[in-house]
């Protein structure tokens, strides 16, 4: 039997990885900001439409905008951590799904133990 499990990806901070992460964070911030503006525009458009519940539209769009603003706050936190942490530190930057094979007789503790992938300058240095 196989199961899917989420595994964190950590980046070892170096000068080059720091610059790459800052660029990636900036790009994601711009994308989320644009999505927030687009959602606000769509919300206004739908609120003006006759026969549409303004409260329902407000509730749905507020939830989506709030989700994106939470992601923006998380990116800002990661950016601050990037500035604070010294070179060689590990910063969690992503999460991937992995396929794990389980067979009868396997130790459950071995299966559910913390796993992670560690990357340094674009190369996997540890998969534990």
PDB file of C-alpha atoms in Angstrom:
ATOM      1  CA  UNK A   1       0.000   0.000   0.000  1.00  0.00           C
ATOM      2  CA  UNK A   2       1.186   3.515  -0.686  1.00  0.00           C
ATOM      3  CA  UNK A   3       0.291   6.746   1.085  1.00  0.00           C
ATOM      4  CA  UNK A   4       0.973  10.381   0.269  1.00  0.00           C
ATOM      5  CA  UNK A   5       2.706  12.451   2.916  1.00  0.00           C
ATOM      6  CA  UNK A   6       3.787  16.088   3.066  1.00  0.00           C
ATOM      7  CA  UNK A   7       7.506  16.657   3.618  1.00  0.00           C
ATOM      8  CA  UNK A   8       9.058  20.071   4.365  1.00  0.00           C
ATOM      9  CA  UNK A   9      11.843  21.353   2.129  1.00  0.00           C
ATOM     10  CA  UNK A  10      14.521  23.374   3.913  1.00  0.00           C
ATOM     11  CA  UNK A  11      17.064  25.641   2.270  1.00  0.00           C
ATOM     12  CA  UNK A  12      20.567  26.054   3.725  1.00  0.00           C
ATOM     13  CA  UNK A  13      21.266  29.781   3.655  1.00  0.00           C
ATOM     14  CA  UNK A  14      24.205  30.986   1.582  1.00  0.00           C
ATOM     15  CA  UNK A  15      24.716  34.332  -0.157  1.00  0.00           C
ATOM     16  CA  UNK A  16      23.368  33.000  -3.455  1.00  0.00           C
ATOM     17  CA  UNK A  17      20.404  31.160  -1.912  1.00  0.00           C
ATOM     18  CA  UNK A  18      19.561  34.248   0.150  1.00  0.00           C
ATOM     19  CA  UNK A  19      19.389  36.396  -3.008  1.00  0.00           C
ATOM     20  CA  UNK A  20      17.350  33.739  -4.818  1.00  0.00           C
ATOM     21  CA  UNK A  21      14.888  33.452  -1.926  1.00  0.00           C
ATOM     22  CA  UNK A  22      14.479  37.233  -1.683  1.00  0.00           C
ATOM     23  CA  UNK A  23      13.637  37.355  -5.385  1.00  0.00           C
ATOM     24  CA  UNK A  24      11.194  34.456  -5.043  1.00  0.00           C
ATOM     25  CA  UNK A  25       9.519  36.109  -2.032  1.00  0.00           C
ATOM     26  CA  UNK A  26       9.232  39.421  -3.915  1.00  0.00           C
ATOM     27  CA  UNK A  27       7.725  37.695  -6.922  1.00  0.00           C
ATOM     28  CA  UNK A  28       5.176  35.837  -4.758  1.00  0.00           C
ATOM     29  CA  UNK A  29       4.316  39.089  -2.916  1.00  0.00           C
ATOM     30  CA  UNK A  30       3.633  40.853  -6.213  1.00  0.00           C
ATOM     31  CA  UNK A  31       1.446  37.973  -7.365  1.00  0.00           C
ATOM     32  CA  UNK A  32      -0.579  37.890  -4.130  1.00  0.00           C
ATOM     33  CA  UNK A  33      -0.960  41.674  -4.139  1.00  0.00           C
ATOM     34  CA  UNK A  34      -2.251  41.560  -7.706  1.00  0.00           C
ATOM     35  CA  UNK A  35      -4.685  38.771  -6.774  1.00  0.00           C
ATOM     36  CA  UNK A  36      -6.015  40.867  -3.863  1.00  0.00           C
ATOM     37  CA  UNK A  37      -6.609  43.840  -6.159  1.00  0.00           C
ATOM     38  CA  UNK A  38      -8.291  41.615  -8.759  1.00  0.00           C
ATOM     39  CA  UNK A  39     -10.547  40.031  -6.136  1.00  0.00           C
ATOM     40  CA  UNK A  40     -11.544  43.457  -4.796  1.00  0.00           C
ATOM     41  CA  UNK A  41     -12.411  44.546  -8.345  1.00  0.00           C
ATOM     42  CA  UNK A  42     -14.476  41.393  -8.961  1.00  0.00           C
ATOM     43  CA  UNK A  43     -16.232  41.905  -5.621  1.00  0.00           C
ATOM     44  CA  UNK A  44     -17.287  45.459  -6.512  1.00  0.00           C
ATOM     45  CA  UNK A  45     -18.483  44.271  -9.912  1.00  0.00           C
ATOM     46  CA  UNK A  46     -20.623  41.492  -8.407  1.00  0.00           C
ATOM     47  CA  UNK A  47     -22.033  43.741  -5.667  1.00  0.00           C
ATOM     48  CA  UNK A  48     -23.474  46.054  -8.332  1.00  0.00           C
ATOM     49  CA  UNK A  49     -25.188  43.187 -10.124  1.00  0.00           C
ATOM     50  CA  UNK A  50     -28.934  42.990  -9.416  1.00  0.00           C
ATOM     51  CA  UNK A  51     -30.223  39.851  -7.723  1.00  0.00           C
ATOM     52  CA  UNK A  52     -26.941  39.039  -6.011  1.00  0.00           C
ATOM     53  CA  UNK A  53     -26.705  39.005  -2.222  1.00  0.00           C
ATOM     54  CA  UNK A  54     -24.177  41.663  -1.238  1.00  0.00           C
ATOM     55  CA  UNK A  55     -23.563  39.967   2.113  1.00  0.00           C
ATOM     56  CA  UNK A  56     -22.778  36.625   0.455  1.00  0.00           C
ATOM     57  CA  UNK A  57     -20.447  38.265  -2.063  1.00  0.00           C
ATOM     58  CA  UNK A  58     -18.750  40.221   0.738  1.00  0.00           C
ATOM     59  CA  UNK A  59     -18.312  37.068   2.833  1.00  0.00           C
ATOM     60  CA  UNK A  60     -16.839  34.975   0.021  1.00  0.00           C
ATOM     61  CA  UNK A  61     -14.461  37.598  -1.302  1.00  0.00           C
ATOM     62  CA  UNK A  62     -13.375  38.705   2.170  1.00  0.00           C
ATOM     63  CA  UNK A  63     -12.391  35.131   2.960  1.00  0.00           C
ATOM     64  CA  UNK A  64     -10.295  34.833  -0.211  1.00  0.00           C
ATOM     65  CA  UNK A  65      -8.651  38.223   0.272  1.00  0.00           C
ATOM     66  CA  UNK A  66      -7.944  37.368   3.912  1.00  0.00           C
ATOM     67  CA  UNK A  67      -6.275  34.089   2.875  1.00  0.00           C
ATOM     68  CA  UNK A  68      -3.968  35.938   0.523  1.00  0.00           C
ATOM     69  CA  UNK A  69      -3.144  38.588   3.112  1.00  0.00           C
ATOM     70  CA  UNK A  70      -2.236  35.809   5.562  1.00  0.00           C
ATOM     71  CA  UNK A  71       0.126  34.414   2.940  1.00  0.00           C
ATOM     72  CA  UNK A  72       1.620  37.895   2.516  1.00  0.00           C
ATOM     73  CA  UNK A  73       2.220  38.117   6.278  1.00  0.00           C
ATOM     74  CA  UNK A  74       3.893  34.684   6.216  1.00  0.00           C
ATOM     75  CA  UNK A  75       6.178  35.784   3.367  1.00  0.00           C
ATOM     76  CA  UNK A  76       7.061  38.943   5.300  1.00  0.00           C
ATOM     77  CA  UNK A  77       7.938  36.797   8.332  1.00  0.00           C
ATOM     78  CA  UNK A  78      10.126  34.537   6.174  1.00  0.00           C
ATOM     79  CA  UNK A  79      11.831  37.588   4.670  1.00  0.00           C
ATOM     80  CA  UNK A  80      12.650  38.886   8.178  1.00  0.00           C
ATOM     81  CA  UNK A  81      13.997  35.469   9.149  1.00  0.00           C
ATOM     82  CA  UNK A  82      16.135  35.529   6.019  1.00  0.00           C
ATOM     83  CA  UNK A  83      17.747  38.777   7.187  1.00  0.00           C
ATOM     84  CA  UNK A  84      18.253  37.573  10.773  1.00  0.00           C
ATOM     85  CA  UNK A  85      19.551  34.024  10.290  1.00  0.00           C
ATOM     86  CA  UNK A  86      23.291  33.491   9.711  1.00  0.00           C
ATOM     87  CA  UNK A  87      24.738  31.605   6.737  1.00  0.00           C
ATOM     88  CA  UNK A  88      24.450  27.840   7.167  1.00  0.00           C
ATOM     89  CA  UNK A  89      21.057  28.056   8.886  1.00  0.00           C
ATOM     90  CA  UNK A  90      18.137  26.088   7.497  1.00  0.00           C
ATOM     91  CA  UNK A  91      14.980  27.933   6.480  1.00  0.00           C
ATOM     92  CA  UNK A  92      11.802  26.037   5.578  1.00  0.00           C
ATOM     93  CA  UNK A  93      10.826  27.315   2.142  1.00  0.00           C
ATOM     94  CA  UNK A  94       8.487  24.740   0.668  1.00  0.00           C
ATOM     95  CA  UNK A  95       6.509  21.564   1.208  1.00  0.00           C
ATOM     96  CA  UNK A  96       6.177  18.637  -1.195  1.00  0.00           C
ATOM     97  CA  UNK A  97       4.053  15.501  -1.336  1.00  0.00           C
ATOM     98  CA  UNK A  98       5.924  12.197  -1.196  1.00  0.00           C
ATOM     99  CA  UNK A  99       4.740   8.685  -1.870  1.00  0.00           C
ATOM    100  CA  UNK A 100       5.565   6.235   0.929  1.00  0.00           C
ATOM    101  CA  UNK A 101       5.182   2.480   0.567  1.00  0.00           C
ATOM    102  CA  UNK A 102       3.755   0.687   3.590  1.00  0.00           C
ATOM    103  CA  UNK A 103       3.743  -3.055   4.038  1.00  0.00           C
ATOM    104  CA  UNK A 104       2.573  -5.367   6.788  1.00  0.00           C
ATOM    105  CA  UNK A 105       5.166  -5.623   9.517  1.00  0.00           C
ATOM    106  CA  UNK A 106       6.573  -2.098   8.996  1.00  0.00           C
ATOM    107  CA  UNK A 107       7.201  -0.107  12.163  1.00  0.00           C
ATOM    108  CA  UNK A 108       4.664   2.731  12.308  1.00  0.00           C
ATOM    109  CA  UNK A 109       7.112   5.001  14.174  1.00  0.00           C
ATOM    110  CA  UNK A 110       9.533   4.750  11.241  1.00  0.00           C
ATOM    111  CA  UNK A 111       6.783   5.756   8.815  1.00  0.00           C
ATOM    112  CA  UNK A 112       5.440   8.753  10.740  1.00  0.00           C
ATOM    113  CA  UNK A 113       8.801  10.113  11.891  1.00  0.00           C
ATOM    114  CA  UNK A 114       9.711  13.604  10.759  1.00  0.00           C
ATOM    115  CA  UNK A 115      11.117  13.618   7.266  1.00  0.00           C
ATOM    116  CA  UNK A 116      12.629  16.543   5.441  1.00  0.00           C
ATOM    117  CA  UNK A 117      14.570  17.476   2.356  1.00  0.00           C
ATOM    118  CA  UNK A 118      17.517  19.851   2.751  1.00  0.00           C
ATOM    119  CA  UNK A 119      18.786  21.847  -0.232  1.00  0.00           C
ATOM    120  CA  UNK A 120      21.980  23.888  -0.553  1.00  0.00           C
ATOM    121  CA  UNK A 121      22.562  26.064  -3.621  1.00  0.00           C
ATOM    122  CA  UNK A 122      19.989  24.137  -5.651  1.00  0.00           C
ATOM    123  CA  UNK A 123      21.297  20.654  -4.794  1.00  0.00           C
ATOM    124  CA  UNK A 124      19.759  18.140  -2.401  1.00  0.00           C
ATOM    125  CA  UNK A 125      22.277  17.507   0.358  1.00  0.00           C
ATOM    126  CA  UNK A 126      20.045  15.467   2.685  1.00  0.00           C
ATOM    127  CA  UNK A 127      16.783  13.593   2.408  1.00  0.00           C
ATOM    128  CA  UNK A 128      16.004  12.336   5.868  1.00  0.00           C
TER     129      UNK A 128
END
